[in-house]
């Protein structure tokens, strides 16, 4: 090395120098090969052409998406997942209390998308019109996937509906006093001077406490109860009145149609071979409607009418004829599907319930629908 006081060793030949260079190069290659390979995530901050095109097609992000910073949230989720994958870390490590403490601390200290104040700032525009135009408090009861009873509360004005709170009522008796106490807390939170009315379902315990506040029944729930009284009439009890017995005698066929439709649906959907046969004839499937959905029976019967020809084609096919599993029920299902009486009753039920069903669809939206 010139001017560094280091000179070439005179005993090193050219061949030895080349060999040394090859060894150094080999070491560099080994180090490079063993280095951890970093593969960039497809969900990085820089959007791809496809992502940009999708955003242009869909339009700009909503204010709620911006407040939650969804892109950064997804990117953080992807980074955490990649860390688990690349390190061969057991997914059970996500339950480690110290790991959870780290993530909780990171999420609560100045990370975009994880701050409550962003949402509060977003909602200020809606809250600003409450003193001028008033607020409607809406509450409804439902069950979550774990079957826990939940009561949720919303504040609705002409600006936009706003979620206020959801209370777990597990182990509580939902008396009028209990519901009134929950509503009282919501009213105080919103401001009693801002509350114009309260909208609940038609449960008697929801409307018995507040005599001084205008109470409005939920239109959708009222229509759905009317639908249930028509389509889901239960058999009368031994001590039923003459009027109840007469109503049952006139509408018993609706109960029969509902039971037969559910039996056919379960027979086809709950077995792999029969479901496979159904899929061969049509991409449409019989719907499994949750009981909590409005007009669930009508939705199920509407789909039955849509796949009527498919079902009839299936039960007269050779595959259905040679199907030997549960032969008695298979024959019963075939007879029901080919029965003109069943389809005539289905058409009659849909004709008399369609006006109520269409009104439920019109009213079951987030914006005011009554003028």
mmCIF file of C-alpha atoms in Angstrom:
data_model
loop_
_atom_site.group_PDB
_atom_site.id
_atom_site.type_symbol
_atom_site.label_atom_id
_atom_site.label_comp_id
_atom_site.label_asym_id
_atom_site.label_seq_id
_atom_site.Cartn_x
_atom_site.Cartn_y
_atom_site.Cartn_z
ATOM 1 C CA UNK A 1 0.000 0.000 0.000
ATOM 2 C CA UNK A 2 1.650 3.160 -1.248
ATOM 3 C CA UNK A 3 2.593 5.752 1.380
ATOM 4 C CA UNK A 4 1.119 3.512 4.125
ATOM 5 C CA UNK A 5 4.285 1.722 5.160
ATOM 6 C CA UNK A 6 2.974 -1.610 3.875
ATOM 7 C CA UNK A 7 4.795 -3.415 1.077
ATOM 8 C CA UNK A 8 4.104 -6.572 -0.869
ATOM 9 C CA UNK A 9 5.718 -9.696 0.461
ATOM 10 C CA UNK A 10 8.440 -10.631 -2.037
ATOM 11 C CA UNK A 11 7.880 -14.333 -1.327
ATOM 12 C CA UNK A 12 4.249 -14.255 -2.556
ATOM 13 C CA UNK A 13 3.984 -15.431 -6.116
ATOM 14 C CA UNK A 14 1.315 -14.392 -8.579
ATOM 15 C CA UNK A 15 -0.344 -17.813 -8.316
ATOM 16 C CA UNK A 16 -0.534 -17.514 -4.527
ATOM 17 C CA UNK A 17 -2.052 -14.033 -4.840
ATOM 18 C CA UNK A 18 -4.744 -15.292 -7.229
ATOM 19 C CA UNK A 19 -5.518 -18.186 -4.916
ATOM 20 C CA UNK A 20 -5.882 -15.816 -1.973
ATOM 21 C CA UNK A 21 -8.231 -13.593 -3.966
ATOM 22 C CA UNK A 22 -10.359 -16.608 -4.884
ATOM 23 C CA UNK A 23 -10.615 -17.592 -1.210
ATOM 24 C CA UNK A 24 -11.641 -14.072 -0.207
ATOM 25 C CA UNK A 25 -14.274 -14.024 -2.940
ATOM 26 C CA UNK A 26 -15.499 -17.423 -1.813
ATOM 27 C CA UNK A 27 -15.849 -16.167 1.764
ATOM 28 C CA UNK A 28 -17.838 -13.167 0.555
ATOM 29 C CA UNK A 29 -20.186 -15.453 -1.385
ATOM 30 C CA UNK A 30 -20.727 -17.687 1.648
ATOM 31 C CA UNK A 31 -21.490 -14.695 3.859
ATOM 32 C CA UNK A 32 -23.904 -13.311 1.271
ATOM 33 C CA UNK A 33 -25.615 -16.671 0.877
ATOM 34 C CA UNK A 34 -26.140 -17.127 4.628
ATOM 35 C CA UNK A 35 -27.465 -13.618 5.074
ATOM 36 C CA UNK A 36 -31.196 -13.429 5.966
ATOM 37 C CA UNK A 37 -33.199 -12.897 2.812
ATOM 38 C CA UNK A 38 -35.598 -9.972 3.093
ATOM 39 C CA UNK A 39 -38.698 -10.280 0.948
ATOM 40 C CA UNK A 40 -40.676 -7.011 0.747
ATOM 41 C CA UNK A 41 -44.322 -7.191 1.696
ATOM 42 C CA UNK A 42 -46.901 -6.710 -1.053
ATOM 43 C CA UNK A 43 -48.877 -4.465 1.305
ATOM 44 C CA UNK A 44 -46.143 -1.846 1.634
ATOM 45 C CA UNK A 45 -46.844 1.874 1.822
ATOM 46 C CA UNK A 46 -46.174 2.423 -1.883
ATOM 47 C CA UNK A 47 -49.326 1.344 -3.739
ATOM 48 C CA UNK A 48 -49.016 -0.798 -6.824
ATOM 49 C CA UNK A 49 -50.610 0.096 -10.134
ATOM 50 C CA UNK A 50 -53.364 -2.413 -9.473
ATOM 51 C CA UNK A 51 -54.067 -0.996 -6.022
ATOM 52 C CA UNK A 52 -54.079 2.541 -7.389
ATOM 53 C CA UNK A 53 -56.474 1.540 -10.141
ATOM 54 C CA UNK A 54 -58.805 -0.095 -7.624
ATOM 55 C CA UNK A 55 -58.774 3.026 -5.452
ATOM 56 C CA UNK A 56 -59.580 5.232 -8.452
ATOM 57 C CA UNK A 57 -62.398 2.922 -9.426
ATOM 58 C CA UNK A 58 -63.777 2.801 -5.900
ATOM 59 C CA UNK A 59 -63.229 6.481 -5.237
ATOM 60 C CA UNK A 60 -61.280 8.225 -2.515
ATOM 61 C CA UNK A 61 -61.111 6.714 0.944
ATOM 62 C CA UNK A 62 -63.898 7.644 3.321
ATOM 63 C CA UNK A 63 -63.326 9.827 6.348
ATOM 64 C CA UNK A 64 -63.666 6.799 8.599
ATOM 65 C CA UNK A 65 -61.004 4.886 6.648
ATOM 66 C CA UNK A 66 -58.673 7.863 6.882
ATOM 67 C CA UNK A 67 -59.266 8.184 10.618
ATOM 68 C CA UNK A 68 -58.512 4.522 11.238
ATOM 69 C CA UNK A 69 -55.538 4.660 8.853
ATOM 70 C CA UNK A 70 -56.503 1.252 7.453
ATOM 71 C CA UNK A 71 -53.509 0.971 5.107
ATOM 72 C CA UNK A 72 -51.030 1.286 7.955
ATOM 73 C CA UNK A 73 -53.062 -1.091 10.105
ATOM 74 C CA UNK A 74 -52.968 -3.747 7.381
ATOM 75 C CA UNK A 75 -49.272 -3.141 6.860
ATOM 76 C CA UNK A 76 -48.585 -3.604 10.582
ATOM 77 C CA UNK A 77 -50.626 -6.828 10.606
ATOM 78 C CA UNK A 78 -48.632 -8.106 7.629
ATOM 79 C CA UNK A 79 -45.315 -7.217 9.282
ATOM 80 C CA UNK A 80 -46.236 -9.075 12.458
ATOM 81 C CA UNK A 81 -47.371 -12.100 10.480
ATOM 82 C CA UNK A 82 -44.163 -12.082 8.410
ATOM 83 C CA UNK A 83 -42.110 -11.943 11.630
ATOM 84 C CA UNK A 84 -43.880 -15.068 12.903
ATOM 85 C CA UNK A 85 -43.503 -16.893 9.572
ATOM 86 C CA UNK A 86 -39.845 -16.088 8.957
ATOM 87 C CA UNK A 87 -38.767 -16.830 12.530
ATOM 88 C CA UNK A 88 -40.662 -20.095 12.789
ATOM 89 C CA UNK A 89 -42.400 -18.727 15.878
ATOM 90 C CA UNK A 90 -45.371 -20.654 17.209
ATOM 91 C CA UNK A 91 -48.660 -18.824 16.788
ATOM 92 C CA UNK A 92 -49.273 -19.559 20.458
ATOM 93 C CA UNK A 93 -46.615 -16.931 21.223
ATOM 94 C CA UNK A 94 -49.260 -14.326 20.418
ATOM 95 C CA UNK A 95 -50.823 -15.264 23.774
ATOM 96 C CA UNK A 96 -47.630 -14.486 25.660
ATOM 97 C CA UNK A 97 -48.535 -11.766 28.207
ATOM 98 C CA UNK A 98 -45.259 -9.902 27.694
ATOM 99 C CA UNK A 99 -45.694 -9.904 23.916
ATOM 100 C CA UNK A 100 -49.218 -8.606 24.373
ATOM 101 C CA UNK A 101 -47.928 -5.922 26.718
ATOM 102 C CA UNK A 102 -45.436 -4.793 24.067
ATOM 103 C CA UNK A 103 -48.118 -4.608 21.379
ATOM 104 C CA UNK A 104 -50.563 -2.849 23.712
ATOM 105 C CA UNK A 105 -47.959 -0.256 24.625
ATOM 106 C CA UNK A 106 -47.070 0.333 20.975
ATOM 107 C CA UNK A 107 -50.698 0.672 19.987
ATOM 108 C CA UNK A 108 -51.473 3.207 22.705
ATOM 109 C CA UNK A 109 -48.546 5.551 22.129
ATOM 110 C CA UNK A 110 -48.760 7.779 19.057
ATOM 111 C CA UNK A 111 -49.372 5.169 16.375
ATOM 112 C CA UNK A 112 -51.646 6.338 13.586
ATOM 113 C CA UNK A 113 -54.854 4.336 13.334
ATOM 114 C CA UNK A 114 -54.900 3.254 16.967
ATOM 115 C CA UNK A 115 -55.898 6.537 18.614
ATOM 116 C CA UNK A 116 -59.341 7.231 19.886
ATOM 117 C CA UNK A 117 -58.981 10.966 19.478
ATOM 118 C CA UNK A 118 -58.914 10.560 15.693
ATOM 119 C CA UNK A 119 -62.399 9.067 15.811
ATOM 120 C CA UNK A 120 -63.587 11.673 18.289
ATOM 121 C CA UNK A 121 -62.339 14.394 15.950
ATOM 122 C CA UNK A 122 -64.167 12.751 13.059
ATOM 123 C CA UNK A 123 -67.436 12.684 15.000
ATOM 124 C CA UNK A 124 -67.301 16.331 16.017
ATOM 125 C CA UNK A 125 -69.026 17.415 12.807
ATOM 126 C CA UNK A 126 -71.987 15.148 13.610
ATOM 127 C CA UNK A 127 -72.160 16.203 17.254
ATOM 128 C CA UNK A 128 -72.123 19.883 16.315
ATOM 129 C CA UNK A 129 -75.656 19.691 14.862
ATOM 130 C CA UNK A 130 -77.188 17.968 17.885
ATOM 131 C CA UNK A 131 -78.210 21.161 19.737
ATOM 132 C CA UNK A 132 -79.805 22.571 16.580
ATOM 133 C CA UNK A 133 -81.577 19.547 15.083
ATOM 134 C CA UNK A 134 -81.799 17.122 17.988
ATOM 135 C CA UNK A 135 -80.884 13.471 18.370
ATOM 136 C CA UNK A 136 -82.798 10.214 18.220
ATOM 137 C CA UNK A 137 -81.553 7.463 20.531
ATOM 138 C CA UNK A 138 -81.949 3.972 19.063
ATOM 139 C CA UNK A 139 -81.404 0.787 21.023
ATOM 140 C CA UNK A 140 -81.863 -2.853 20.163
ATOM 141 C CA UNK A 141 -81.027 -6.210 21.664
ATOM 142 C CA UNK A 142 -79.201 -9.022 19.882
ATOM 143 C CA UNK A 143 -76.853 -11.932 20.543
ATOM 144 C CA UNK A 144 -73.216 -12.147 19.498
ATOM 145 C CA UNK A 145 -71.587 -15.344 18.083
ATOM 146 C CA UNK A 146 -70.984 -16.519 21.667
ATOM 147 C CA UNK A 147 -74.715 -16.155 22.414
ATOM 148 C CA UNK A 148 -74.149 -13.316 24.860
ATOM 149 C CA UNK A 149 -77.101 -10.892 25.086
ATOM 150 C CA UNK A 150 -76.024 -7.462 23.870
ATOM 151 C CA UNK A 151 -77.862 -4.135 23.867
ATOM 152 C CA UNK A 152 -76.404 -1.553 21.500
ATOM 153 C CA UNK A 153 -77.140 2.164 21.465
ATOM 154 C CA UNK A 154 -76.973 4.555 18.512
ATOM 155 C CA UNK A 155 -77.402 8.299 18.176
ATOM 156 C CA UNK A 156 -79.118 9.228 14.908
ATOM 157 C CA UNK A 157 -79.519 12.658 13.356
ATOM 158 C CA UNK A 158 -79.747 13.928 9.794
ATOM 159 C CA UNK A 159 -75.939 14.004 9.606
ATOM 160 C CA UNK A 160 -75.158 10.312 10.165
ATOM 161 C CA UNK A 161 -75.822 7.547 12.716
ATOM 162 C CA UNK A 162 -73.248 7.215 15.467
ATOM 163 C CA UNK A 163 -72.500 4.143 17.568
ATOM 164 C CA UNK A 164 -72.477 5.057 21.259
ATOM 165 C CA UNK A 165 -72.124 1.901 23.303
ATOM 166 C CA UNK A 166 -72.821 -1.828 23.506
ATOM 167 C CA UNK A 167 -73.581 -3.394 26.894
ATOM 168 C CA UNK A 168 -73.222 -7.060 27.767
ATOM 169 C CA UNK A 169 -76.398 -8.044 29.627
ATOM 170 C CA UNK A 170 -75.294 -11.572 30.470
ATOM 171 C CA UNK A 171 -76.752 -12.651 33.804
ATOM 172 C CA UNK A 172 -79.098 -9.662 33.964
ATOM 173 C CA UNK A 173 -82.891 -9.665 33.855
ATOM 174 C CA UNK A 174 -83.925 -7.086 31.261
ATOM 175 C CA UNK A 175 -86.731 -5.462 33.227
ATOM 176 C CA UNK A 176 -88.120 -2.015 32.461
ATOM 177 C CA UNK A 177 -86.028 -0.581 35.303
ATOM 178 C CA UNK A 178 -82.850 -2.130 33.894
ATOM 179 C CA UNK A 179 -83.527 -0.822 30.379
ATOM 180 C CA UNK A 180 -84.489 2.583 31.777
ATOM 181 C CA UNK A 181 -81.232 2.804 33.719
ATOM 182 C CA UNK A 182 -79.225 2.046 30.568
ATOM 183 C CA UNK A 183 -81.178 4.599 28.535
ATOM 184 C CA UNK A 184 -80.825 7.194 31.274
ATOM 185 C CA UNK A 185 -77.042 6.897 31.116
ATOM 186 C CA UNK A 186 -77.085 7.299 27.332
ATOM 187 C CA UNK A 187 -79.368 10.342 27.559
ATOM 188 C CA UNK A 188 -77.042 12.006 30.054
ATOM 189 C CA UNK A 189 -74.059 11.244 27.826
ATOM 190 C CA UNK A 190 -75.688 12.770 24.750
ATOM 191 C CA UNK A 191 -77.301 15.594 26.698
ATOM 192 C CA UNK A 192 -80.951 15.512 27.708
ATOM 193 C CA UNK A 193 -81.540 18.848 25.981
ATOM 194 C CA UNK A 194 -80.482 17.247 22.677
ATOM 195 C CA UNK A 195 -82.658 14.110 22.830
ATOM 196 C CA UNK A 196 -85.940 14.321 20.926
ATOM 197 C CA UNK A 197 -87.115 10.731 20.913
ATOM 198 C CA UNK A 198 -86.135 7.157 21.687
ATOM 199 C CA UNK A 199 -86.663 4.339 19.213
ATOM 200 C CA UNK A 200 -86.704 0.776 20.517
ATOM 201 C CA UNK A 201 -88.199 -2.526 19.524
ATOM 202 C CA UNK A 202 -91.716 -3.375 20.670
ATOM 203 C CA UNK A 203 -90.680 -5.133 23.850
ATOM 204 C CA UNK A 204 -92.916 -3.921 26.668
ATOM 205 C CA UNK A 205 -89.976 -3.499 29.044
ATOM 206 C CA UNK A 206 -88.492 -0.895 26.666
ATOM 207 C CA UNK A 207 -91.479 1.468 26.640
ATOM 208 C CA UNK A 208 -92.896 1.283 30.158
ATOM 209 C CA UNK A 209 -90.532 3.594 32.050
ATOM 210 C CA UNK A 210 -90.183 6.943 30.216
ATOM 211 C CA UNK A 211 -93.564 8.629 30.078
ATOM 212 C CA UNK A 212 -92.118 12.079 29.433
ATOM 213 C CA UNK A 213 -90.010 11.189 26.381
ATOM 214 C CA UNK A 214 -91.545 10.612 22.992
ATOM 215 C CA UNK A 215 -91.253 6.901 22.228
ATOM 216 C CA UNK A 216 -91.376 5.557 18.674
ATOM 217 C CA UNK A 217 -91.528 1.859 17.832
ATOM 218 C CA UNK A 218 -89.017 0.553 15.334
ATOM 219 C CA UNK A 219 -90.728 0.335 11.947
ATOM 220 C CA UNK A 220 -88.623 -2.597 10.761
ATOM 221 C CA UNK A 221 -89.150 -4.544 13.975
ATOM 222 C CA UNK A 222 -92.903 -3.893 13.858
ATOM 223 C CA UNK A 223 -93.144 -5.123 10.280
ATOM 224 C CA UNK A 224 -90.996 -8.127 11.097
ATOM 225 C CA UNK A 225 -93.309 -9.049 13.980
ATOM 226 C CA UNK A 226 -96.234 -8.836 11.569
ATOM 227 C CA UNK A 227 -94.333 -11.110 9.202
ATOM 228 C CA UNK A 228 -93.624 -13.591 12.000
ATOM 229 C CA UNK A 229 -97.271 -13.660 13.054
ATOM 230 C CA UNK A 230 -98.136 -14.730 9.502
ATOM 231 C CA UNK A 231 -95.308 -17.071 8.518
ATOM 232 C CA UNK A 232 -94.130 -18.445 11.853
ATOM 233 C CA UNK A 233 -97.388 -19.116 13.636
ATOM 234 C CA UNK A 234 -96.929 -21.710 16.364
ATOM 235 C CA UNK A 235 -99.415 -24.521 17.085
ATOM 236 C CA UNK A 236 -102.053 -23.554 19.671
ATOM 237 C CA UNK A 237 -101.822 -24.780 23.240
ATOM 238 C CA UNK A 238 -104.472 -26.753 25.081
ATOM 239 C CA UNK A 239 -105.891 -23.632 26.734
ATOM 240 C CA UNK A 240 -105.999 -21.560 23.532
ATOM 241 C CA UNK A 241 -109.023 -19.391 22.831
ATOM 242 C CA UNK A 242 -111.495 -19.992 20.026
ATOM 243 C CA UNK A 243 -110.019 -17.097 18.051
ATOM 244 C CA UNK A 244 -106.517 -18.601 18.261
ATOM 245 C CA UNK A 245 -107.835 -21.982 17.163
ATOM 246 C CA UNK A 246 -109.634 -20.394 14.208
ATOM 247 C CA UNK A 247 -106.520 -18.480 13.126
ATOM 248 C CA UNK A 248 -104.490 -21.679 13.344
ATOM 249 C CA UNK A 249 -107.007 -23.566 11.213
ATOM 250 C CA UNK A 250 -106.686 -20.913 8.500
ATOM 251 C CA UNK A 251 -102.892 -20.517 8.587
ATOM 252 C CA UNK A 252 -101.740 -24.003 9.534
ATOM 253 C CA UNK A 253 -100.574 -24.639 5.971
ATOM 254 C CA UNK A 254 -97.983 -21.839 6.342
ATOM 255 C CA UNK A 255 -96.437 -23.610 9.310
ATOM 256 C CA UNK A 256 -96.396 -26.816 7.262
ATOM 257 C CA UNK A 257 -94.751 -25.114 4.265
ATOM 258 C CA UNK A 258 -92.046 -23.590 6.465
ATOM 259 C CA UNK A 259 -91.302 -26.953 8.131
ATOM 260 C CA UNK A 260 -91.163 -28.800 4.804
ATOM 261 C CA UNK A 261 -88.902 -26.172 3.222
ATOM 262 C CA UNK A 262 -86.508 -26.334 6.175
ATOM 263 C CA UNK A 263 -86.517 -30.134 6.031
ATOM 264 C CA UNK A 264 -85.648 -30.124 2.315
ATOM 265 C CA UNK A 265 -82.937 -27.502 2.822
ATOM 266 C CA UNK A 266 -81.327 -29.377 5.724
ATOM 267 C CA UNK A 267 -81.513 -32.716 3.907
ATOM 268 C CA UNK A 268 -79.609 -31.308 0.923
ATOM 269 C CA UNK A 269 -77.222 -28.912 2.649
ATOM 270 C CA UNK A 270 -76.153 -31.098 5.592
ATOM 271 C CA UNK A 271 -74.699 -33.968 3.561
ATOM 272 C CA UNK A 272 -71.677 -33.766 1.299
ATOM 273 C CA UNK A 273 -72.944 -36.099 -1.440
ATOM 274 C CA UNK A 274 -76.366 -34.477 -1.730
ATOM 275 C CA UNK A 275 -74.837 -31.001 -1.661
ATOM 276 C CA UNK A 276 -72.422 -32.052 -4.404
ATOM 277 C CA UNK A 277 -75.343 -33.200 -6.552
ATOM 278 C CA UNK A 278 -77.081 -29.871 -5.990
ATOM 279 C CA UNK A 279 -73.952 -27.943 -6.992
ATOM 280 C CA UNK A 280 -73.712 -29.885 -10.258
ATOM 281 C CA UNK A 281 -77.083 -28.555 -11.370
ATOM 282 C CA UNK A 282 -76.760 -24.952 -10.187
ATOM 283 C CA UNK A 283 -74.355 -22.508 -8.574
ATOM 284 C CA UNK A 284 -77.197 -21.121 -6.467
ATOM 285 C CA UNK A 285 -77.535 -22.769 -3.075
ATOM 286 C CA UNK A 286 -80.400 -22.996 -0.647
ATOM 287 C CA UNK A 287 -79.996 -20.254 1.930
ATOM 288 C CA UNK A 288 -79.423 -20.913 5.621
ATOM 289 C CA UNK A 289 -80.984 -17.766 7.059
ATOM 290 C CA UNK A 290 -80.216 -16.812 10.648
ATOM 291 C CA UNK A 291 -83.319 -16.533 12.805
ATOM 292 C CA UNK A 292 -82.261 -13.030 13.853
ATOM 293 C CA UNK A 293 -82.500 -11.738 10.293
ATOM 294 C CA UNK A 294 -85.633 -9.867 9.334
ATOM 295 C CA UNK A 295 -88.118 -11.848 7.211
ATOM 296 C CA UNK A 296 -85.932 -14.951 7.340
ATOM 297 C CA UNK A 297 -88.734 -17.278 6.210
ATOM 298 C CA UNK A 298 -89.565 -15.127 3.185
ATOM 299 C CA UNK A 299 -85.881 -14.958 2.180
ATOM 300 C CA UNK A 300 -85.650 -18.738 2.364
ATOM 301 C CA UNK A 301 -88.820 -19.273 0.303
ATOM 302 C CA UNK A 302 -87.717 -16.722 -2.312
ATOM 303 C CA UNK A 303 -84.532 -18.713 -2.878
ATOM 304 C CA UNK A 304 -86.604 -21.906 -3.090
ATOM 305 C CA UNK A 305 -88.571 -20.401 -5.968
ATOM 306 C CA UNK A 306 -85.330 -19.338 -7.692
ATOM 307 C CA UNK A 307 -83.961 -22.905 -7.608
ATOM 308 C CA UNK A 308 -87.289 -24.665 -8.177
ATOM 309 C CA UNK A 309 -86.406 -25.937 -11.656
ATOM 310 C CA UNK A 310 -82.956 -27.007 -10.453
ATOM 311 C CA UNK A 311 -84.376 -29.007 -7.544
ATOM 312 C CA UNK A 312 -86.936 -30.710 -9.754
ATOM 313 C CA UNK A 313 -84.290 -31.532 -12.348
ATOM 314 C CA UNK A 314 -82.045 -32.959 -9.633
ATOM 315 C CA UNK A 315 -84.616 -35.298 -8.037
ATOM 316 C CA UNK A 316 -85.585 -36.833 -11.403
ATOM 317 C CA UNK A 317 -81.971 -37.357 -12.461
ATOM 318 C CA UNK A 318 -80.254 -40.753 -12.544
ATOM 319 C CA UNK A 319 -77.886 -39.782 -9.720
ATOM 320 C CA UNK A 320 -80.790 -39.138 -7.367
ATOM 321 C CA UNK A 321 -82.461 -42.400 -8.397
ATOM 322 C CA UNK A 322 -79.415 -44.534 -7.601
ATOM 323 C CA UNK A 323 -78.667 -42.677 -4.343
ATOM 324 C CA UNK A 324 -79.254 -45.269 -1.591
ATOM 325 C CA UNK A 325 -78.330 -43.385 1.585
ATOM 326 C CA UNK A 326 -81.453 -42.710 3.699
ATOM 327 C CA UNK A 327 -83.746 -43.947 0.940
ATOM 328 C CA UNK A 328 -87.077 -43.233 2.740
ATOM 329 C CA UNK A 329 -86.262 -39.561 3.340
ATOM 330 C CA UNK A 330 -84.846 -39.276 -0.184
ATOM 331 C CA UNK A 331 -88.185 -40.430 -1.579
ATOM 332 C CA UNK A 332 -90.124 -38.041 0.666
ATOM 333 C CA UNK A 333 -87.971 -35.097 -0.451
ATOM 334 C CA UNK A 334 -88.492 -36.060 -4.086
ATOM 335 C CA UNK A 335 -92.271 -36.174 -3.625
ATOM 336 C CA UNK A 336 -92.312 -32.805 -1.875
ATOM 337 C CA UNK A 337 -90.187 -31.096 -4.539
ATOM 338 C CA UNK A 338 -92.408 -32.469 -7.319
ATOM 339 C CA UNK A 339 -95.613 -31.572 -5.472
ATOM 340 C CA UNK A 340 -97.704 -28.842 -7.075
ATOM 341 C CA UNK A 341 -99.419 -28.284 -3.725
ATOM 342 C CA UNK A 342 -96.156 -27.270 -2.019
ATOM 343 C CA UNK A 343 -95.149 -24.822 -4.743
ATOM 344 C CA UNK A 344 -98.674 -23.399 -4.912
ATOM 345 C CA UNK A 345 -98.598 -22.694 -1.175
ATOM 346 C CA UNK A 346 -95.129 -21.141 -1.475
ATOM 347 C CA UNK A 347 -96.340 -18.812 -4.230
ATOM 348 C CA UNK A 348 -99.384 -17.842 -2.141
ATOM 349 C CA UNK A 349 -97.244 -17.032 0.920
ATOM 350 C CA UNK A 350 -94.882 -14.894 -1.152
ATOM 351 C CA UNK A 351 -97.767 -13.000 -2.758
ATOM 352 C CA UNK A 352 -99.298 -11.962 0.561
ATOM 353 C CA UNK A 353 -95.960 -11.196 2.271
ATOM 354 C CA UNK A 354 -94.167 -9.378 -0.566
ATOM 355 C CA UNK A 355 -95.614 -5.917 0.332
ATOM 356 C CA UNK A 356 -94.405 -6.276 3.939
ATOM 357 C CA UNK A 357 -91.046 -7.646 2.780
ATOM 358 C CA UNK A 358 -90.501 -4.748 0.371
ATOM 359 C CA UNK A 359 -91.392 -2.246 3.087
ATOM 360 C CA UNK A 360 -88.854 -3.879 5.424
ATOM 361 C CA UNK A 361 -86.180 -3.504 2.748
ATOM 362 C CA UNK A 362 -87.056 0.170 2.291
ATOM 363 C CA UNK A 363 -87.051 0.919 6.024
ATOM 364 C CA UNK A 364 -83.994 -1.143 6.974
ATOM 365 C CA UNK A 365 -81.408 1.502 6.067
ATOM 366 C CA UNK A 366 -79.200 3.923 7.996
ATOM 367 C CA UNK A 367 -80.865 7.106 6.763
ATOM 368 C CA UNK A 368 -84.307 8.464 7.789
ATOM 369 C CA UNK A 369 -86.994 6.857 5.647
ATOM 370 C CA UNK A 370 -90.194 8.326 7.121
ATOM 371 C CA UNK A 371 -91.252 11.821 6.055
#
